[in-house]
mmCIF file of C-alpha atoms in Angstrom:
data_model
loop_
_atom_site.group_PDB
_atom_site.id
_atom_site.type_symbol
_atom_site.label_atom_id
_atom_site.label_comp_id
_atom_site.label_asym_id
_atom_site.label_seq_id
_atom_site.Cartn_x
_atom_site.Cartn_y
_atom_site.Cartn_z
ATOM 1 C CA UNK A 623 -15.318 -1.125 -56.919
ATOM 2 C CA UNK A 624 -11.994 -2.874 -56.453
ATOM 3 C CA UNK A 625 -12.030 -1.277 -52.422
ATOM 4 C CA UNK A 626 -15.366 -3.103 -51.939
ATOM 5 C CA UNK A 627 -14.786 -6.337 -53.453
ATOM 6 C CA UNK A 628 -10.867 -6.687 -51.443
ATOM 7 C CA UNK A 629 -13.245 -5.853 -48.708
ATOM 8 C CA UNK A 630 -15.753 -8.431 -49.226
ATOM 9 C CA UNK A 631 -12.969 -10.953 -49.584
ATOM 10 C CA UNK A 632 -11.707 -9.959 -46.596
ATOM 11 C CA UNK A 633 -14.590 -10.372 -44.809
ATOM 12 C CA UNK A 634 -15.058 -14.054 -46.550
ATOM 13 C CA UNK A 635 -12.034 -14.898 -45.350
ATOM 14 C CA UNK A 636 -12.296 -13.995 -41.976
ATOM 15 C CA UNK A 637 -15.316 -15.534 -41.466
ATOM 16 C CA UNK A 638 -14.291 -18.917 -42.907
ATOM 17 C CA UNK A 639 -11.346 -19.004 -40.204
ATOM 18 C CA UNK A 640 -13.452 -17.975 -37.293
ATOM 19 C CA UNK A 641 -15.736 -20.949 -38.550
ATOM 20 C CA UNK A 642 -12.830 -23.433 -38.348
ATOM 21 C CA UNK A 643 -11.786 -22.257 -34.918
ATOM 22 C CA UNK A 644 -15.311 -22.384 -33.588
ATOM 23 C CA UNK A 645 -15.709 -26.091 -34.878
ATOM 24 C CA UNK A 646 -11.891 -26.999 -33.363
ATOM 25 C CA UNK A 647 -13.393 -24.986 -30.294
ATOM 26 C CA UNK A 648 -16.670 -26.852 -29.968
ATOM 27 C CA UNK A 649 -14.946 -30.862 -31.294
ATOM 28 C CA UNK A 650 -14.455 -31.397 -27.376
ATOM 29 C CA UNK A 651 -17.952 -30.348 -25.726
ATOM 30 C CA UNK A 652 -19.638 -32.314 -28.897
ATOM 31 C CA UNK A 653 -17.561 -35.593 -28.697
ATOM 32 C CA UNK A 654 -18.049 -35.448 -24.744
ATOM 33 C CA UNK A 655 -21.727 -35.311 -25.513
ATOM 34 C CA UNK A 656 -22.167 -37.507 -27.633
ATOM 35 C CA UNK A 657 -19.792 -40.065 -25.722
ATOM 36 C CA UNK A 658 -21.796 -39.583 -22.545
ATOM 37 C CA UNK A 659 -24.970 -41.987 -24.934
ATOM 38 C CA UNK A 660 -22.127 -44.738 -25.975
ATOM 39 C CA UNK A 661 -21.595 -47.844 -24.165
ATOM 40 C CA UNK A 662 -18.043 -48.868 -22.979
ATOM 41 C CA UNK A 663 -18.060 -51.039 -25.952
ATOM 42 C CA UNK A 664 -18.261 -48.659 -28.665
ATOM 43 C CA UNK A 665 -15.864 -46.288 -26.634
ATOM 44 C CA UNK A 666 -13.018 -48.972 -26.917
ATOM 45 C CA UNK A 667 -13.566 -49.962 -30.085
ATOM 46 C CA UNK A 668 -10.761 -49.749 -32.164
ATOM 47 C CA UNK A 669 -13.211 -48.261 -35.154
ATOM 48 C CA UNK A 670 -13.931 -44.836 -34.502
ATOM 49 C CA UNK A 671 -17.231 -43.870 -34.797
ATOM 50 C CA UNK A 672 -18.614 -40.031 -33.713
ATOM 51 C CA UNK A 673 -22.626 -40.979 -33.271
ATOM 52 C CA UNK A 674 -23.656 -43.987 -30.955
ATOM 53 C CA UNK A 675 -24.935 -46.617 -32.216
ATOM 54 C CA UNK A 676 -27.892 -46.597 -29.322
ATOM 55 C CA UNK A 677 -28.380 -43.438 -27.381
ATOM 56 C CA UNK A 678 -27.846 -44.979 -23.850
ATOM 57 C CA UNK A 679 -30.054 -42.146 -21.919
ATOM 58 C CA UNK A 680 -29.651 -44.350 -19.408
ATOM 59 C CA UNK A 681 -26.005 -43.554 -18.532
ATOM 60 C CA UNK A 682 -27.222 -40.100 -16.892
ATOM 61 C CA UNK A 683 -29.083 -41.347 -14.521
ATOM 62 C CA UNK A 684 -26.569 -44.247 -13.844
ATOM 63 C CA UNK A 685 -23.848 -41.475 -13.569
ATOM 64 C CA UNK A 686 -26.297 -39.989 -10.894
ATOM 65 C CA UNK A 687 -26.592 -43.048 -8.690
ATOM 66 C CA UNK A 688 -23.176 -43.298 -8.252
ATOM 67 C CA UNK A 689 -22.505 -40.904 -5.965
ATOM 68 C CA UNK A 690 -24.324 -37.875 -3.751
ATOM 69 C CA UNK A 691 -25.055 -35.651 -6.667
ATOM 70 C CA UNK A 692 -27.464 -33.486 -5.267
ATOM 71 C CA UNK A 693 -25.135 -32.514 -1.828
ATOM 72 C CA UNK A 694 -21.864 -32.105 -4.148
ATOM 73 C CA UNK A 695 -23.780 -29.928 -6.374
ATOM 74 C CA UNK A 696 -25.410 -28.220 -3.317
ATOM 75 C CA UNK A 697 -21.437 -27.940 -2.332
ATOM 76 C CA UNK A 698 -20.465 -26.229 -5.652
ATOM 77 C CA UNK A 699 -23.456 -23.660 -5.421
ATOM 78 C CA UNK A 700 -22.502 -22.445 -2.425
ATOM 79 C CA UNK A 701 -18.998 -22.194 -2.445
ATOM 80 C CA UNK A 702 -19.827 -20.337 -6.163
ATOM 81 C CA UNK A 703 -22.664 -17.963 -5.413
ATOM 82 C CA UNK A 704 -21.043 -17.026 -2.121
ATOM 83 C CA UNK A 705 -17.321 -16.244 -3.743
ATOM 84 C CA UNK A 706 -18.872 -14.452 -6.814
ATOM 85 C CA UNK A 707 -20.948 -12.154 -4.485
ATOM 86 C CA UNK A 708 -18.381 -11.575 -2.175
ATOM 87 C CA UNK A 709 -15.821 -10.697 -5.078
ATOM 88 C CA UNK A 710 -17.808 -8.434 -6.767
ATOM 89 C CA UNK A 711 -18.264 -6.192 -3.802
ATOM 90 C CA UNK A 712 -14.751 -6.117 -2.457
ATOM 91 C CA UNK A 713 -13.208 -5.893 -6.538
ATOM 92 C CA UNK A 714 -15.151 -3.260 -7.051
ATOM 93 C CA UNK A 715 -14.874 -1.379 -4.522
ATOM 94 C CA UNK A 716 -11.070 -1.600 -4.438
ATOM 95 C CA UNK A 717 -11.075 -1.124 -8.164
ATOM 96 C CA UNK A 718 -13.098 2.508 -7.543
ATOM 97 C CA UNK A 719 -10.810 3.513 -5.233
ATOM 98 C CA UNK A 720 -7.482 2.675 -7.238
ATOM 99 C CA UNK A 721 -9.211 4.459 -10.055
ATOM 100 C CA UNK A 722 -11.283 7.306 -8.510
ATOM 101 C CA UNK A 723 -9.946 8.151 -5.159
ATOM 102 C CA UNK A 724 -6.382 9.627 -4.216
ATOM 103 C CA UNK A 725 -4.844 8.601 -0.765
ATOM 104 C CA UNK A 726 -1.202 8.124 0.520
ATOM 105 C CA UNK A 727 0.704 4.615 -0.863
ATOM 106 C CA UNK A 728 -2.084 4.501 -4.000
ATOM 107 C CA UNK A 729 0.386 3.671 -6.457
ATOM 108 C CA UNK A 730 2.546 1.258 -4.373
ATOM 109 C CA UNK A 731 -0.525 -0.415 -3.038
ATOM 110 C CA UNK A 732 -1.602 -1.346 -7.051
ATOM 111 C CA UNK A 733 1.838 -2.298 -7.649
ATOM 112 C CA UNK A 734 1.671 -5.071 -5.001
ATOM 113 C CA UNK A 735 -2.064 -5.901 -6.920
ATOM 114 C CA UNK A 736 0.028 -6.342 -10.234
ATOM 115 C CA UNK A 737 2.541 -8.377 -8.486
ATOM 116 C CA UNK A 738 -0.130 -10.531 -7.577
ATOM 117 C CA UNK A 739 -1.333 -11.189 -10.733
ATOM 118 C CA UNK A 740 2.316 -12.122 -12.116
ATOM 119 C CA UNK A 741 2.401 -14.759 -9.084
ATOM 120 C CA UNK A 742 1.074 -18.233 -10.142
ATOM 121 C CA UNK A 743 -1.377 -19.952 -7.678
ATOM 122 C CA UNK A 744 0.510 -22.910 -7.166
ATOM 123 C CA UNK A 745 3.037 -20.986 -5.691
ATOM 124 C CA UNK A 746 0.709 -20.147 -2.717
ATOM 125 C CA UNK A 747 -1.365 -22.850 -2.268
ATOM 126 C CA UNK A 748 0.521 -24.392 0.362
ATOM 127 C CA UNK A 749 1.019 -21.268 2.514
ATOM 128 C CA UNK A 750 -2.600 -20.313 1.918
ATOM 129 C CA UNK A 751 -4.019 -24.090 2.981
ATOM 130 C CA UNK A 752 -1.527 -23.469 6.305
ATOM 131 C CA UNK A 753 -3.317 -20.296 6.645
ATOM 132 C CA UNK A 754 -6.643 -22.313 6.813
ATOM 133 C CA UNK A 755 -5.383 -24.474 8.440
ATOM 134 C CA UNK A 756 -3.710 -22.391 11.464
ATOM 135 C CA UNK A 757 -6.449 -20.009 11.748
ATOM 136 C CA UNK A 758 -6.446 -18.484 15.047
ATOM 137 C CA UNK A 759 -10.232 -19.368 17.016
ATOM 138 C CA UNK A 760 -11.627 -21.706 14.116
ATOM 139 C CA UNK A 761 -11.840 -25.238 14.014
ATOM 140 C CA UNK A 762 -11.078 -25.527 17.488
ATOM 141 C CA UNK A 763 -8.184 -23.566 17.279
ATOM 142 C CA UNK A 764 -6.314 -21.614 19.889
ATOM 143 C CA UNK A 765 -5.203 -18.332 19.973
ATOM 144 C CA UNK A 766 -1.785 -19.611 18.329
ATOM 145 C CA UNK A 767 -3.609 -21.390 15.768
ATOM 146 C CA UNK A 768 -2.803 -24.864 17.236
ATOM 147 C CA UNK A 769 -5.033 -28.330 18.337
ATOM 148 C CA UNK A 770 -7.739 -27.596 15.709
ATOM 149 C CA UNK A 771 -8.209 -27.679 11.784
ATOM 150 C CA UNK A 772 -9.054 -24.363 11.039
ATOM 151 C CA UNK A 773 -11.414 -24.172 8.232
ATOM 152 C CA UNK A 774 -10.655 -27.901 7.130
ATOM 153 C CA UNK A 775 -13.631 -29.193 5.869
ATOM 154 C CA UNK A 776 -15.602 -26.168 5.861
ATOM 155 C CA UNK A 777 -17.289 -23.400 3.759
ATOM 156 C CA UNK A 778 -15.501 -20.657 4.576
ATOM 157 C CA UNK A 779 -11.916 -22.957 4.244
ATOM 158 C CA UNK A 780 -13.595 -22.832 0.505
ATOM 159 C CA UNK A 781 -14.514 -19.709 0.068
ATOM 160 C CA UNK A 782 -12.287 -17.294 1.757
ATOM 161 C CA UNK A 783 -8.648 -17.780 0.081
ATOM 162 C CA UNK A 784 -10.670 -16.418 -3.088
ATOM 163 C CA UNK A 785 -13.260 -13.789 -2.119
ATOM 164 C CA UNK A 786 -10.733 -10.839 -3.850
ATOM 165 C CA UNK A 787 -8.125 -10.982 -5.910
ATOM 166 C CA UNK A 788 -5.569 -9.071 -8.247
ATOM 167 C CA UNK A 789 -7.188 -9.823 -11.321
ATOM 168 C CA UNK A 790 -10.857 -8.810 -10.868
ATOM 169 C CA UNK A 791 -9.401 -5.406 -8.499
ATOM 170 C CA UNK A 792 -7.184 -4.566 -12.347
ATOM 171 C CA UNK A 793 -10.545 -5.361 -14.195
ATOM 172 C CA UNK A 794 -12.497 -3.017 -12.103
ATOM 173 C CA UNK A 795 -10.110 0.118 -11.749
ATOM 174 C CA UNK A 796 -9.617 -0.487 -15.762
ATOM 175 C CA UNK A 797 -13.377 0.377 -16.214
ATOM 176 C CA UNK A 798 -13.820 2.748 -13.779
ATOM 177 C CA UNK A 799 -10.658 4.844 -15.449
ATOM 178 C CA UNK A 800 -12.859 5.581 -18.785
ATOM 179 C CA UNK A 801 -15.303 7.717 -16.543
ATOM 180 C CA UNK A 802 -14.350 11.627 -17.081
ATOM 181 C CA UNK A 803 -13.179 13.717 -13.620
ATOM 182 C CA UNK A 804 -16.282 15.661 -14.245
ATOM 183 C CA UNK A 805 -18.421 13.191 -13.012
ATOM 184 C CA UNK A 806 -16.893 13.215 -10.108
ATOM 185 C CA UNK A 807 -16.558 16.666 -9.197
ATOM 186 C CA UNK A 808 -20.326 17.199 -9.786
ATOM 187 C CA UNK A 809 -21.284 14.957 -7.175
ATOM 188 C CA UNK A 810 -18.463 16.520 -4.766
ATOM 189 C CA UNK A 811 -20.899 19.587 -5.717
ATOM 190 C CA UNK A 812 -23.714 18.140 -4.924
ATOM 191 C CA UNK A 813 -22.722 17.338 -1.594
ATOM 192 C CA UNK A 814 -22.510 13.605 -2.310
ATOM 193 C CA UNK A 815 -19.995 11.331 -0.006
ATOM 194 C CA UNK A 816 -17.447 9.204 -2.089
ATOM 195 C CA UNK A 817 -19.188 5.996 -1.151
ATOM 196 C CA UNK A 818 -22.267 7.438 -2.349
ATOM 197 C CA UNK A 819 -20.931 8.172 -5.541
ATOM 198 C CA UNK A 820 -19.773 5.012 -5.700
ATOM 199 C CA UNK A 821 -23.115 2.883 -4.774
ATOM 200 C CA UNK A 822 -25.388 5.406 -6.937
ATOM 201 C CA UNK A 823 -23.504 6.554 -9.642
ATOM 202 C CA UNK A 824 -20.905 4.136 -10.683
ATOM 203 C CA UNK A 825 -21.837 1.194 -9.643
ATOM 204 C CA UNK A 826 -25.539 1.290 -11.451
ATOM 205 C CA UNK A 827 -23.228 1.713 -14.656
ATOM 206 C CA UNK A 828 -20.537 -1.279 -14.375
ATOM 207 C CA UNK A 829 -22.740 -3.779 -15.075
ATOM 208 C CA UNK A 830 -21.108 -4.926 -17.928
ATOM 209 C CA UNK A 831 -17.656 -5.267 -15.991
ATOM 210 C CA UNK A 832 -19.562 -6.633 -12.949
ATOM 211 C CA UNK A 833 -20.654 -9.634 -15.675
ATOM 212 C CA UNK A 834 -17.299 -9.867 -16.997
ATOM 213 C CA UNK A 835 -16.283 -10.670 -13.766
ATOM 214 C CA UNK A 836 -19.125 -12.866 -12.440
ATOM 215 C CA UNK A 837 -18.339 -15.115 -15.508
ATOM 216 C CA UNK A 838 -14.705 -15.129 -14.452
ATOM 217 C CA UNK A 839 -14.887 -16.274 -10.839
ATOM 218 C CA UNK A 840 -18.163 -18.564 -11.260
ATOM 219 C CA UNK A 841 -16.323 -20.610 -14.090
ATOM 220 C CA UNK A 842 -12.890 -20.100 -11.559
ATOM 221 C CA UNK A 843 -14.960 -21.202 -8.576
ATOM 222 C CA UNK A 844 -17.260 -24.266 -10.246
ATOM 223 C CA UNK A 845 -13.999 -26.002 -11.830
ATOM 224 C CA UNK A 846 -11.653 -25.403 -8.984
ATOM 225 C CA UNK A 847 -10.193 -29.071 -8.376
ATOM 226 C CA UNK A 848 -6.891 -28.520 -6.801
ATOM 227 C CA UNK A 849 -8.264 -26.400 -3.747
ATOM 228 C CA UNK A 850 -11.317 -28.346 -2.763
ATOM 229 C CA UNK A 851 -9.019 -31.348 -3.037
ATOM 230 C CA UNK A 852 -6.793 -30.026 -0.675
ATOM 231 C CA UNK A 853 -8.767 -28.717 1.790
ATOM 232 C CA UNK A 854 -11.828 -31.322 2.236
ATOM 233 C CA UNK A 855 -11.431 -35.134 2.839
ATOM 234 C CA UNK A 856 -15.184 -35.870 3.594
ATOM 235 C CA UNK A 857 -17.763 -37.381 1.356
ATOM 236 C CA UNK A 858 -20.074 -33.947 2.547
ATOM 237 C CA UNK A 859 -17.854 -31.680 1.933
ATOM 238 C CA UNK A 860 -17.312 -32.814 -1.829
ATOM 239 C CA UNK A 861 -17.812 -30.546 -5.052
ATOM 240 C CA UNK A 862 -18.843 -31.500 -7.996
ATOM 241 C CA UNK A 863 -15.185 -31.694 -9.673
ATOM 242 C CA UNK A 864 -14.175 -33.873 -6.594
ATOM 243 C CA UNK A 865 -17.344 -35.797 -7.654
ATOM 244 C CA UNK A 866 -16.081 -36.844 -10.999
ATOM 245 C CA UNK A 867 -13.059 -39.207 -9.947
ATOM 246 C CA UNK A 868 -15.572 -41.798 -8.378
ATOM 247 C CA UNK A 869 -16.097 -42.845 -11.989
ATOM 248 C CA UNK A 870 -12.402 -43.560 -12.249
ATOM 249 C CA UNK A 871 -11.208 -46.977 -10.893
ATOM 250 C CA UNK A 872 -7.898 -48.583 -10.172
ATOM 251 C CA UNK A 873 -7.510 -49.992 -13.812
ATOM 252 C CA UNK A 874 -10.017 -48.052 -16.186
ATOM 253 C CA UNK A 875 -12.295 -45.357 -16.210
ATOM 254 C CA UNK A 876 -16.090 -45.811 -17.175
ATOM 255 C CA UNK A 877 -15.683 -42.730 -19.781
ATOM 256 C CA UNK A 878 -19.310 -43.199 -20.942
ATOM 257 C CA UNK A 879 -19.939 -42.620 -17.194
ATOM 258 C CA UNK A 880 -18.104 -39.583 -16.649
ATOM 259 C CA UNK A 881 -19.068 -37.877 -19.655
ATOM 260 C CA UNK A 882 -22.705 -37.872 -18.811
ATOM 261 C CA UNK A 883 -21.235 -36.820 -15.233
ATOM 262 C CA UNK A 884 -19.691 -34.013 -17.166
ATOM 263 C CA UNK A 885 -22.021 -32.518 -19.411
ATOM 264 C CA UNK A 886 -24.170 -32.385 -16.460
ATOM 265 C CA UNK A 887 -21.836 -30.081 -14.195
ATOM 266 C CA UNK A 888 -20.910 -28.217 -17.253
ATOM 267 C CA UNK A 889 -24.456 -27.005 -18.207
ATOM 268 C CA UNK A 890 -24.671 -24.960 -15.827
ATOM 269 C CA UNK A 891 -21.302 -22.559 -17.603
ATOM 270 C CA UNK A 892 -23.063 -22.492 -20.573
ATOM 271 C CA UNK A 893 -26.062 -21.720 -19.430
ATOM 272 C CA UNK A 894 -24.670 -18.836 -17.525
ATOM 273 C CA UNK A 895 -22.146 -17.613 -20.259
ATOM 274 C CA UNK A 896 -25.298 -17.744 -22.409
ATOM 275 C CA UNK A 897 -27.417 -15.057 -20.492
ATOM 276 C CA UNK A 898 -24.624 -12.895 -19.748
ATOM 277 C CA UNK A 899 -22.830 -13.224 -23.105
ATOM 278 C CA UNK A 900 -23.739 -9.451 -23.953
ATOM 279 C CA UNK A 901 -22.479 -8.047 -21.000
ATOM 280 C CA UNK A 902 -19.767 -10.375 -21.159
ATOM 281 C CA UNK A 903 -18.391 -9.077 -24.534
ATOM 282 C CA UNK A 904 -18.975 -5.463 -23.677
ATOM 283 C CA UNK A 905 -17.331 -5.639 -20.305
ATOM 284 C CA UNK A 906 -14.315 -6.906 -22.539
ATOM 285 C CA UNK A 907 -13.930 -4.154 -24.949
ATOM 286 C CA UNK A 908 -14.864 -1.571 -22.464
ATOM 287 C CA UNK A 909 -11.444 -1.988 -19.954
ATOM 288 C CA UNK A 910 -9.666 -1.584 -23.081
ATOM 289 C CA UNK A 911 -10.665 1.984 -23.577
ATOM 290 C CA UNK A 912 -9.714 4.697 -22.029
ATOM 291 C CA UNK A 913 -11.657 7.794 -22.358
#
């Protein structure tokens, strides 16, 4: 009796603080919503007040008028679907073959991968935009990588710096570890080549890794400011982070503005996280078991 009521307390308990962390979690997203229906008045007001005094619907569609909404969204789809795609293939194949194949260099190959992950981005951004910049035959580029911009104000310039990377190739070869030899050696029996094992037998069952990871580089991709920054200086070429500083003027910012500019680009996250929340959480616990 005393075993199950400590444990009932217990579980009180821990519910109660992951209550309080949600609500410190969620303040933000709520006060940005509800400040996206204030005026400018009742933002810089020195009385604090959480609910608007008039919901000002009217600010989203204000927020929408002020710049090219529908091309820097169009922007941020592309450069999102396009990198997500591309990243699950290459991750996961290079994670199966870390995890699941044996060839010359394996282990000093993944070394370099957890090297990479240690490095931070800033560090490369720089070399990587020269990279871009200097590619050899784009952007009216030479063989030597000189007279054009590369993939300045382009797609690919975008895209490409990002389609793989250290973290999602760790994620992948952490699944595909729990999988017993057995399964393996069966399809060797059967006759099957590695890369069909791969297609029909593993990959049908890393779906919930595969999510993990889509949620990952989607959220990575859609907020990306720094990069898009850096690489585009055209009013087409714009994403929708870019798209948020037009609300921001030499001497104030129209916060009402922005945070119905906001909410708007961050629906689409929680929409997303939403669906895939299942996966999500069982692609999580999965990488940390090893069978």
């Amino acid at each position: 009796m005393g075993k199950l009521r400590s444990r009932s307390m217990g579980l009180v308990v821990m519910s109660v603080v992951l209550l309080a962390v949600s609500l410190v979690m969620l303040t933000p997203f709520l006060i940005m919503v509800l400040t996206s229906f204030k005026t400018m008045g009742e933002i810089q007001s020195p009385t604090f007040s959480l609910f608007p005094k008039v919901w000002h619907f009217d600010n989203y569609a204000e927020a929408l008028s002020r710049g090219d909404w529908l091309k820097y969204f169009y922007n941020s789809f592309v450069v999102t679907i396009i990198t997500v795609v591309i990243s699950l293939v290459l991750n996961s194949m290079a994670g199966y073959s870390f995890a699941r194949l044996r060839f010359p260099g394996r282990d000093i190959l993944f070394f370099s991968v957890l090297i990479g992950i240690m490095v931070p981005a800033q560090t490369t951004m720089i070399p990587t935009f020269l990279m871009m910049k200097q590619f050899p035959l784009a952007g009216g580029n030479n063989l030597f990588g000189q007279d054009g911009i590369g993939f300045i104000n382009s797609y690919t310039g975008l895209i490409l710096p990002f389609i793989a990377g250290s973290f999602g190739i760790f994620l992948c070869r952490q699944f595909f570890l729990n999988f017993p030899r057995a399964l393996d050696e069966a399809s060797q029996i059967d006759g099957a080549s590695k890369f069909r094992v791969f297609y029909q037998i593993y990959l049908p069952l890393s779906k919930p890794i595969l999510a993990t990871l889509a949620i990952f580089k989607t959220t990575s991709a859609w907020n990306d400011y720094m990069w898009p920054l850096i690489m585009t200086n055209t009013e087409g070429m714009r994403t929708v982070q870019l798209g948020l500083t037009i609300f921001r003027g030499e001497t104030n910012v129209e916060w009402n503005l922005l945070m119905a500019a906001t909410t708007l680009v961050v629906l689409p996250l929680v929409v997303l996280f939403l669906a895939a929340q299942k996966y999500f959480v069982q692609g999580i616990v999965t990488t940390g078991l090893k069978a």
